PDB file of C-alpha atoms in Angstrom:
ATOM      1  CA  UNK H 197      41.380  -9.851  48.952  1.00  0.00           C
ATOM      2  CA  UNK H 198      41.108 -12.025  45.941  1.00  0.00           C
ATOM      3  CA  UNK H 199      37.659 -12.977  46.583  1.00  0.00           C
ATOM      4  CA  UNK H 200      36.554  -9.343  46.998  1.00  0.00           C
ATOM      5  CA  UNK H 201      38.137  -8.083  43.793  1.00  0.00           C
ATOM      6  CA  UNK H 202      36.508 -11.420  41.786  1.00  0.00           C
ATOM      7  CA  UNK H 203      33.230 -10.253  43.641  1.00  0.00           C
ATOM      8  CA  UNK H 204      33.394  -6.361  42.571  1.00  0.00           C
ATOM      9  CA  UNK H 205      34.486  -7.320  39.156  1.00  0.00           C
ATOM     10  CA  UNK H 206      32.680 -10.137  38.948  1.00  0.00           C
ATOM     11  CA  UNK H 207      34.762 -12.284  37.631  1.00  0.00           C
ATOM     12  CA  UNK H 208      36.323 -15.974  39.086  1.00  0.00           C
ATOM     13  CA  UNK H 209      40.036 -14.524  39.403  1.00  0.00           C
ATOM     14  CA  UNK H 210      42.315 -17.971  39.533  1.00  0.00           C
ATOM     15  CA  UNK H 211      43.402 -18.040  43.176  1.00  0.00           C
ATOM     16  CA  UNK H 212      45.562 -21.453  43.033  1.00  0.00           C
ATOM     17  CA  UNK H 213      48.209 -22.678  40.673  1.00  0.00           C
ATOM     18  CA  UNK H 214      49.605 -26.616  39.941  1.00  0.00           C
ATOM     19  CA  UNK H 215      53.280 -25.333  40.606  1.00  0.00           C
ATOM     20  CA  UNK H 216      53.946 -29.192  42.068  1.00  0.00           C
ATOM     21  CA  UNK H 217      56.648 -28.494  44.591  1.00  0.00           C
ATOM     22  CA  UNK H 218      56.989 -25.061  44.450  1.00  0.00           C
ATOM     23  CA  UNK H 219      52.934 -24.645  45.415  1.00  0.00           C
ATOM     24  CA  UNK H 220      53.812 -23.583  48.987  1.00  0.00           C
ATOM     25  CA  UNK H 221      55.793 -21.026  50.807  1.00  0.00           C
ATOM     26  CA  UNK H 222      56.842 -17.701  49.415  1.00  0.00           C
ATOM     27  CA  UNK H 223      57.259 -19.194  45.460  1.00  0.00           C
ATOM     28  CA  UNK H 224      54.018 -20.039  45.675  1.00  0.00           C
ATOM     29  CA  UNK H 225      52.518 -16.989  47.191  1.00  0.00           C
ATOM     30  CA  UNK H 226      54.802 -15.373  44.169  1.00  0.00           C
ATOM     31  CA  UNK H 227      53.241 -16.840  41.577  1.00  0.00           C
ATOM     32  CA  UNK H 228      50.078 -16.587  42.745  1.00  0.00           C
ATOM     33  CA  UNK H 229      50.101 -13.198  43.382  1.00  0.00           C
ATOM     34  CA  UNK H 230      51.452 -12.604  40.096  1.00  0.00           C
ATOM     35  CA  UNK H 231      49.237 -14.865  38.042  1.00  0.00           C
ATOM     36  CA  UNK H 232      45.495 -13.194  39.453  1.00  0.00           C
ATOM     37  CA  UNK H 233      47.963  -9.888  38.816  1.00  0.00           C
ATOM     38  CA  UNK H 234      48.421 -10.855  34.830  1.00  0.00           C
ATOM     39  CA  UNK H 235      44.689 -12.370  34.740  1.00  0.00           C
ATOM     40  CA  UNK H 236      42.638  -8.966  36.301  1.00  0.00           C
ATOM     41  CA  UNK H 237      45.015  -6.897  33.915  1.00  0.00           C
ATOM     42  CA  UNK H 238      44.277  -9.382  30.946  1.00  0.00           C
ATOM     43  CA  UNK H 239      40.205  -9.041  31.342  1.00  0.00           C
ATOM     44  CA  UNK H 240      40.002  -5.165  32.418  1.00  0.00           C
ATOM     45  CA  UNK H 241      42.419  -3.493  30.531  1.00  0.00           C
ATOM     46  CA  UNK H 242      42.002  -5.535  27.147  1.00  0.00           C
ATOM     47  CA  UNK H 243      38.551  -4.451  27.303  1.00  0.00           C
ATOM     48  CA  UNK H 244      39.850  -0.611  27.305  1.00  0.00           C
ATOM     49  CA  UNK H 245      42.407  -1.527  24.694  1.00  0.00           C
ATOM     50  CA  UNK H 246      39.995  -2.792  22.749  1.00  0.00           C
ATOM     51  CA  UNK H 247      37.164   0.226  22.959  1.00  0.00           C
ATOM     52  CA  UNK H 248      40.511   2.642  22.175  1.00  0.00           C
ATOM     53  CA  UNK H 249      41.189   1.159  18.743  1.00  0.00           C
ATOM     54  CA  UNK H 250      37.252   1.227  17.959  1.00  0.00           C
ATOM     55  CA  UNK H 251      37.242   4.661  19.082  1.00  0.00           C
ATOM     56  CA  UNK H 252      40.676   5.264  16.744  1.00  0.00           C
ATOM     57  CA  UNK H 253      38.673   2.865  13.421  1.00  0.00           C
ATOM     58  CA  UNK H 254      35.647   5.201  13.959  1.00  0.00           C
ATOM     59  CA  UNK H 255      37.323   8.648  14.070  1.00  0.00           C
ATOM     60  CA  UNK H 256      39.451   7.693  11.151  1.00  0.00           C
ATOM     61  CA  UNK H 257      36.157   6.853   9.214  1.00  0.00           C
ATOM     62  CA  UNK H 258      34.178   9.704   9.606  1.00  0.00           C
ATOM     63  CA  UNK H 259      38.009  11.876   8.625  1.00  0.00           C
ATOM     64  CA  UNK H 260      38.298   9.889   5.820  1.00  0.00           C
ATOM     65  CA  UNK H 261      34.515  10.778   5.081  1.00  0.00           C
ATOM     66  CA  UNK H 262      35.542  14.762   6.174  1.00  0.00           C
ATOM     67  CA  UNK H 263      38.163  14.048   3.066  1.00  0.00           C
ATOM     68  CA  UNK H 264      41.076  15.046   5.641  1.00  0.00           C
ATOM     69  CA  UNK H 265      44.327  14.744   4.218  1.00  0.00           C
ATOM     70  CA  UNK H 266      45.872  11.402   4.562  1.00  0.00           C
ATOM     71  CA  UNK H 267      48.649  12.526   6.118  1.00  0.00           C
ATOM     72  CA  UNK H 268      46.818  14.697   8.951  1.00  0.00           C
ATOM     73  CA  UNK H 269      43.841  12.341   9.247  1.00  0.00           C
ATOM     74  CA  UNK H 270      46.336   9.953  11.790  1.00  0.00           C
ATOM     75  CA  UNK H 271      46.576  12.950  14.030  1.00  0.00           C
ATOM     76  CA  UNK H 272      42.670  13.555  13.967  1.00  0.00           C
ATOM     77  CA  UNK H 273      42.029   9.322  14.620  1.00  0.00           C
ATOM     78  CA  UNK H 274      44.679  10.050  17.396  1.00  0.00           C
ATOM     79  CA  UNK H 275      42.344  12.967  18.674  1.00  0.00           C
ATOM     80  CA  UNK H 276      39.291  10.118  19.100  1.00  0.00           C
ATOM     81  CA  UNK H 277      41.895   7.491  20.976  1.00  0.00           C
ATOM     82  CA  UNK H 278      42.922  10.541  23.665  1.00  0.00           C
ATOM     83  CA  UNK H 279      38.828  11.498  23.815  1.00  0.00           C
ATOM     84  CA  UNK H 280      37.606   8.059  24.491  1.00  0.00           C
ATOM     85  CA  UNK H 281      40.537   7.301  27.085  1.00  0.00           C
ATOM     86  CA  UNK H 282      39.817  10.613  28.887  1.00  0.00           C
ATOM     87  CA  UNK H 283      36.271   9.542  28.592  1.00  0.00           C
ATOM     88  CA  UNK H 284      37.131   6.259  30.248  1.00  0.00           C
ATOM     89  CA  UNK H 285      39.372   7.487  32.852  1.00  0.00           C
ATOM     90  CA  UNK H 286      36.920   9.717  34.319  1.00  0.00           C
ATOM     91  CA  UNK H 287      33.855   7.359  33.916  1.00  0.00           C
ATOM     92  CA  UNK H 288      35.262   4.346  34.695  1.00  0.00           C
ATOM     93  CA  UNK H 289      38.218   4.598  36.825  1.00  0.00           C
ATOM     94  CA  UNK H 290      37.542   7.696  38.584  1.00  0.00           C
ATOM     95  CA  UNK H 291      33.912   7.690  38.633  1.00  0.00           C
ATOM     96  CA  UNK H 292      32.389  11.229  37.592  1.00  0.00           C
ATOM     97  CA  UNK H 293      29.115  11.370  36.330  1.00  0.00           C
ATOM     98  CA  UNK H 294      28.381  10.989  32.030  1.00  0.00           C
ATOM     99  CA  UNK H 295      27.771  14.708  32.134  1.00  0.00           C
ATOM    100  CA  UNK H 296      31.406  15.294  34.134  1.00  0.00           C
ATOM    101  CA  UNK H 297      32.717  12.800  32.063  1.00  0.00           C
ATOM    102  CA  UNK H 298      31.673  13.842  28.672  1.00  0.00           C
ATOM    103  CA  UNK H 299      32.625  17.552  29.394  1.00  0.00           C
ATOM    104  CA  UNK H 300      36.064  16.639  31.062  1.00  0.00           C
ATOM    105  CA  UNK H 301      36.585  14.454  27.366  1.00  0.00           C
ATOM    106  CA  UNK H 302      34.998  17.069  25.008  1.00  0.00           C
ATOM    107  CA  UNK H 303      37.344  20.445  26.587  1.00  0.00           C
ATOM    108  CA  UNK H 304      40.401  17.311  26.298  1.00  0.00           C
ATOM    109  CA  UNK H 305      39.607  17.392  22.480  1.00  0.00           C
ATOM    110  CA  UNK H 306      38.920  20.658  21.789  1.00  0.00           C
ATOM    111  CA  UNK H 307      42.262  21.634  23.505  1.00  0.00           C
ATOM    112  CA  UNK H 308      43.925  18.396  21.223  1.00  0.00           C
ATOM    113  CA  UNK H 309      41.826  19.886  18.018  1.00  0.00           C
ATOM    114  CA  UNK H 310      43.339  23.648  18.594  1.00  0.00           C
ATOM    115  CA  UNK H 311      47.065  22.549  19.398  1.00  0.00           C
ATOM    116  CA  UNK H 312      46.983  20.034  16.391  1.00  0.00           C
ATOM    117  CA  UNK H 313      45.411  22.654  13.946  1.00  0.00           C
ATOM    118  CA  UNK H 314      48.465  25.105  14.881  1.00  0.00           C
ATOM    119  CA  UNK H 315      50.552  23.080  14.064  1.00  0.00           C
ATOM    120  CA  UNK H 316      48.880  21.459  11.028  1.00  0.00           C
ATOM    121  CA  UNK H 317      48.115  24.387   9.622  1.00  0.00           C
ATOM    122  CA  UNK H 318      44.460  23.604   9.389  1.00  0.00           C
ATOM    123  CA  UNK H 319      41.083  24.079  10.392  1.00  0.00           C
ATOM    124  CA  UNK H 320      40.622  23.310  14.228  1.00  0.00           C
ATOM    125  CA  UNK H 321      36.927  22.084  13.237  1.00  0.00           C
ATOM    126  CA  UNK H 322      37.976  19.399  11.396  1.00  0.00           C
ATOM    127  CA  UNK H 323      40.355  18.163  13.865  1.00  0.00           C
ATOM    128  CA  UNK H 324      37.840  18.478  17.110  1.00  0.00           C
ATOM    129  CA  UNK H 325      34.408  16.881  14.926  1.00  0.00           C
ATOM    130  CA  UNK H 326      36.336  13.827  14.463  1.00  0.00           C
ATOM    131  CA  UNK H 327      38.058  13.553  17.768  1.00  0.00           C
ATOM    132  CA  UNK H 328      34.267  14.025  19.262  1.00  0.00           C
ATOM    133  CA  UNK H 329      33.312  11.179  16.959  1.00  0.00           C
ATOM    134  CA  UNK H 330      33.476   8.206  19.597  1.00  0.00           C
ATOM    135  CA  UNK H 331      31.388  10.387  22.187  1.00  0.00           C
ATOM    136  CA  UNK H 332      28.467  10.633  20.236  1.00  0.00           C
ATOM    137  CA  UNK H 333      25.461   8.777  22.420  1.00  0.00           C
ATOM    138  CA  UNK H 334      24.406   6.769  19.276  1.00  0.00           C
ATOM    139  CA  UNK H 335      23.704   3.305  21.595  1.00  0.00           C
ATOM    140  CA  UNK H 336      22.106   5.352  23.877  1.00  0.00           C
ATOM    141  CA  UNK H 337      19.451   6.657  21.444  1.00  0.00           C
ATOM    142  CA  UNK H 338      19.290   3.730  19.648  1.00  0.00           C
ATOM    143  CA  UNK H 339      18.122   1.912  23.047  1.00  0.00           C
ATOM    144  CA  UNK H 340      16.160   4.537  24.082  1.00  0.00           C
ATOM    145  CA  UNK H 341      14.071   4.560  20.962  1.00  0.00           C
ATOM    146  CA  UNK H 342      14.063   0.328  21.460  1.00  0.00           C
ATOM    147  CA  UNK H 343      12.559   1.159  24.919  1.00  0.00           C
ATOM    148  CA  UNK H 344       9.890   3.586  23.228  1.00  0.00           C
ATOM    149  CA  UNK H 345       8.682   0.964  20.838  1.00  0.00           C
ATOM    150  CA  UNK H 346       8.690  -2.041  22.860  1.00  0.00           C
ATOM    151  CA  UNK H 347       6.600   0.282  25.800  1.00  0.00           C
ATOM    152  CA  UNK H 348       9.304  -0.208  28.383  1.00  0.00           C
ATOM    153  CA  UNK H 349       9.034   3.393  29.389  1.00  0.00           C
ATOM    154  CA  UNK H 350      11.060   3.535  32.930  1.00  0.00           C
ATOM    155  CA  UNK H 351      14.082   1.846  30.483  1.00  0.00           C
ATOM    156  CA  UNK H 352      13.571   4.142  27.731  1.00  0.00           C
ATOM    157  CA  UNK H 353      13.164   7.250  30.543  1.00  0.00           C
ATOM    158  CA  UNK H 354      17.143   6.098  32.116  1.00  0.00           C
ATOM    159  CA  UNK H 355      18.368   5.607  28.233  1.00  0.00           C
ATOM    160  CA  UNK H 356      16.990   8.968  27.665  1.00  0.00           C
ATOM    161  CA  UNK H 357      18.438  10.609  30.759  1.00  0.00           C
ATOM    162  CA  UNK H 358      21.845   9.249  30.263  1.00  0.00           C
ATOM    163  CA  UNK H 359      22.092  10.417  26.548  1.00  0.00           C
ATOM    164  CA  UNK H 360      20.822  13.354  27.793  1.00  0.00           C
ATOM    165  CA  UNK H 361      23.438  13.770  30.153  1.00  0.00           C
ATOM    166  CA  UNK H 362      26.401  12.874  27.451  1.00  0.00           C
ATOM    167  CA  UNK H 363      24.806  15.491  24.961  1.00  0.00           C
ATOM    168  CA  UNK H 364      25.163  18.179  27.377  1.00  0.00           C
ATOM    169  CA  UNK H 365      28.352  17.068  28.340  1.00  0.00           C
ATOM    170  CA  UNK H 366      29.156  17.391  24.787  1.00  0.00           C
ATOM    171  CA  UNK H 367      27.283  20.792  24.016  1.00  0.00           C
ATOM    172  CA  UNK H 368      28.381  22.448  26.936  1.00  0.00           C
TER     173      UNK H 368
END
């Protein structure tokens, strides 16, 4: 089982531990178990953890460059953490399409943007442009225009057809 998950993922999980006595029977099993366990969460879920908070820095960014009040422009960052992690969820774990994806995320944040604005007392717009902040396909343009001028134009034609995809997800 451990060699199939390090395969999928990719990764050399730790499948043996210097426990010196305790190596064998159930103890070691245990700790085994428990160590791959703490070492697949460590390297997949950091990464998540990690794209969250970049999606919270760049929401709060472009609010503070909205000039949203400092004491609503937490709730809006919040708006790009829930976004992304929808975003994630149904990319990543679940495996929907961009397009699914990115439309699953944007009605997410719109919903977020209209709830928070009720009870802000504030223009949803504000609230739903910078939770949409973190799906914007920036990389994916920026590679697909990298494909264009180094002639690579099967790469540039899947860059383009994912962003593509994630606008429409977005727009729709």
């Amino acid at each position: 089982l451990f060699s199939l998950i390090s395969s999928l993922l990719g990764v050399n999980l730790p499948t043996t531990l210097n426990l010196g006595k305790y190596s064998s029977g159930i103890y070691g099993k245990l700790a085994t178990l428990l160590s791959t366990s703490l070492y697949f969460l460590k390297v997949v879920f950091m990464e998540y953890i990690y794209q969250l908070f970049l999606a919270f820095i760049g929401s709060l960014g472009f609010g503070l460059v909205f000039k949203i009040n400092l004491n609503k422009v937490f709730l809006a960052s919040c708006g790009g953490i829930i976004c992304w992690a929808v975003y994630l969820v149904c990319g990543k774990m679940i495996g929907i399409s961009i397009f699914g994806a990115s439309f699953v995320a944007t009605a997410v944040s719109a919903v977020y943007a209209e709830y928070l604005a009720k009870y802000l007392h504030c223009p949803s717009i504000i609230m739903y442009i910078t939770a949409l902040i973190p799906l914007i396909p920036g990389s994916g343009l920026y590679y697909t225009m990298n494909s264009i001028v180094h002639e690579q134009w099967l790469q540039a034609q899947n860059f383009c057809y994912t962003t593509i995809q994630c606008a429409l997800g977005i727009a729709l």
